Structures are given as structure tokens and as C-alpha cells.
Amino acid sequence: MSDPQAAPAAAHEAKEAPRCRCGHGLDHLMVSQIPAYTGWQTFLVFFAGVSTAPERIDYQCRVCREVFHSTTDADVLRDHH
Ligand SMILES: [Zn+2]
């Protein structure tokens, strides 16, 4: 495709589906979803044994180690509760 009109569509698609440098998407087998906790949440989870939803989920590729996406979407966080 040499049509310059195609460029914005491609950019939009890339934004919809983030990928790491080696091309793995969010749901790929080699991509870990790593919960990120705030300081007091870390205390609750690891010292008090309380289950709490993380502040953020980071998506890290286990091949290239790149954290290529993160989300604070409440629905996603609830899955990691
Ligand atoms: Zn990768």
C-alpha cells in the first residue's frame, strides 16, 4: 500500500493493539500481566494477607522483557483481585 491515506488507519490499529518489540500482543502466551501495587497495598497483600485489587496492571513480554502496555481499567483490575 503506497496510498498515504492508509497511514492513519494503520496507526489507529497499532494503538488499539499494543505489541512489544518482538510482536507479542496483550493476550499472548509469553506476555505476563504483572499487578502493580501502591505502598500501602503492598503492605496489605504481603504483610496482612488481605486480597486487594492492584493499582495498575503492567503487560511485560517474557521474551524481550519489555513492558509495552499498562492499564488502570477497573474491570481488568477486578480480575486480578
Ligand atoms: Zn517481546
Short mmCIF file of C-alpha atoms and ligand atoms in Angstrom, two decimals:
data_model
loop_
_atom_site.label_atom_id
_atom_site.label_comp_id
_atom_site.label_asym_id
_atom_site.label_seq_id
_atom_site.Cartn_x
_atom_site.Cartn_y
_atom_site.Cartn_z
CA MET A 1 0.00 0.00 0.00
CA SER A 2 1.57 3.26 -1.15
CA ASP A 3 -1.60 5.27 -0.57
CA PRO A 4 -0.81 7.88 2.12
CA GLN A 5 -4.46 7.69 3.21
CA ALA A 6 -3.74 4.26 4.68
CA ALA A 7 -1.27 5.56 7.25
CA PRO A 8 -3.75 6.94 9.83
CA ALA A 9 -5.70 3.67 9.83
CA ALA A 10 -2.54 1.68 10.49
CA ALA A 11 -1.57 4.00 13.34
CA HIS A 12 -5.04 3.60 14.85
CA GLU A 13 -4.77 -0.18 14.68
CA ALA A 14 -1.40 -0.09 16.43
CA LYS A 15 -2.90 1.98 19.21
CA GLU A 16 -5.78 -0.48 19.64
CA ALA A 17 -3.47 -3.48 19.91
CA PRO A 18 -0.19 -2.68 21.65
CA ARG A 19 2.67 -5.03 20.92
CA CYS A 20 6.18 -5.44 22.24
CA ARG A 21 9.25 -5.15 20.05
CA CYS A 22 9.11 -8.83 19.10
CA GLY A 23 5.43 -8.62 18.17
CA HIS A 24 3.58 -10.24 21.06
CA GLY A 25 0.15 -8.83 21.85
CA LEU A 26 -1.60 -8.36 25.20
CA ASP A 27 -3.14 -11.85 25.25
CA HIS A 28 -0.07 -13.71 24.03
CA LEU A 29 1.10 -16.76 25.98
CA MET A 30 4.52 -15.19 26.58
CA VAL A 31 3.12 -11.94 27.96
CA SER A 32 2.75 -11.68 31.72
CA GLN A 33 0.22 -9.44 33.41
CA ILE A 34 2.03 -8.01 36.40
CA PRO A 35 -0.04 -6.33 39.11
CA ALA A 36 1.46 -3.08 40.42
CA TYR A 37 0.53 -2.10 43.95
CA THR A 38 0.85 1.14 45.83
CA GLY A 39 2.92 1.13 49.02
CA TRP A 40 0.02 0.59 51.39
CA GLN A 41 -1.47 -2.07 49.11
CA THR A 42 1.83 -3.94 49.21
CA PHE A 43 1.62 -3.85 52.98
CA LEU A 44 -1.93 -5.24 52.96
CA VAL A 45 -1.21 -8.00 50.46
CA PHE A 46 2.15 -9.24 51.69
CA PHE A 47 2.02 -8.50 55.42
CA ALA A 48 -1.65 -8.56 56.34
CA GLY A 49 -2.66 -11.20 53.78
CA VAL A 50 -5.53 -9.10 52.51
CA SER A 51 -6.61 -9.50 48.90
CA THR A 52 -6.91 -6.17 47.15
CA ALA A 53 -7.16 -5.07 43.54
CA PRO A 54 -3.85 -3.71 42.24
CA GLU A 55 -3.48 -0.08 41.27
CA ARG A 56 -2.31 -0.98 37.79
CA ILE A 57 -1.60 -3.96 35.54
CA ASP A 58 1.64 -3.96 33.55
CA TYR A 59 1.99 -6.16 30.47
CA GLN A 60 5.51 -7.49 30.13
CA CYS A 61 6.83 -9.76 27.39
CA ARG A 62 8.76 -12.69 28.85
CA VAL A 63 10.92 -12.90 25.72
CA CYS A 64 12.23 -9.34 25.32
CA ARG A 65 11.36 -8.20 28.88
CA GLU A 66 9.68 -5.10 27.52
CA VAL A 67 6.77 -3.62 29.46
CA PHE A 68 4.83 -2.39 26.48
CA HIS A 69 1.45 -1.61 27.97
CA SER A 70 -0.25 -0.90 31.26
CA THR A 71 -3.84 -0.38 32.27
CA THR A 72 -5.77 1.04 35.19
CA ASP A 73 -9.10 -0.19 33.79
CA ALA A 74 -11.32 -1.13 36.75
CA ASP A 75 -12.72 -4.22 35.03
CA VAL A 76 -9.24 -5.58 34.33
CA LEU A 77 -8.04 -4.83 37.85
CA ARG A 78 -11.00 -6.64 39.35
CA ASP A 79 -9.96 -9.81 37.50
CA HIS A 80 -6.71 -9.70 39.46
CA HIS A 81 -8.34 -9.15 42.79
ZN ZN B 1 8.65 -9.27 23.24
#
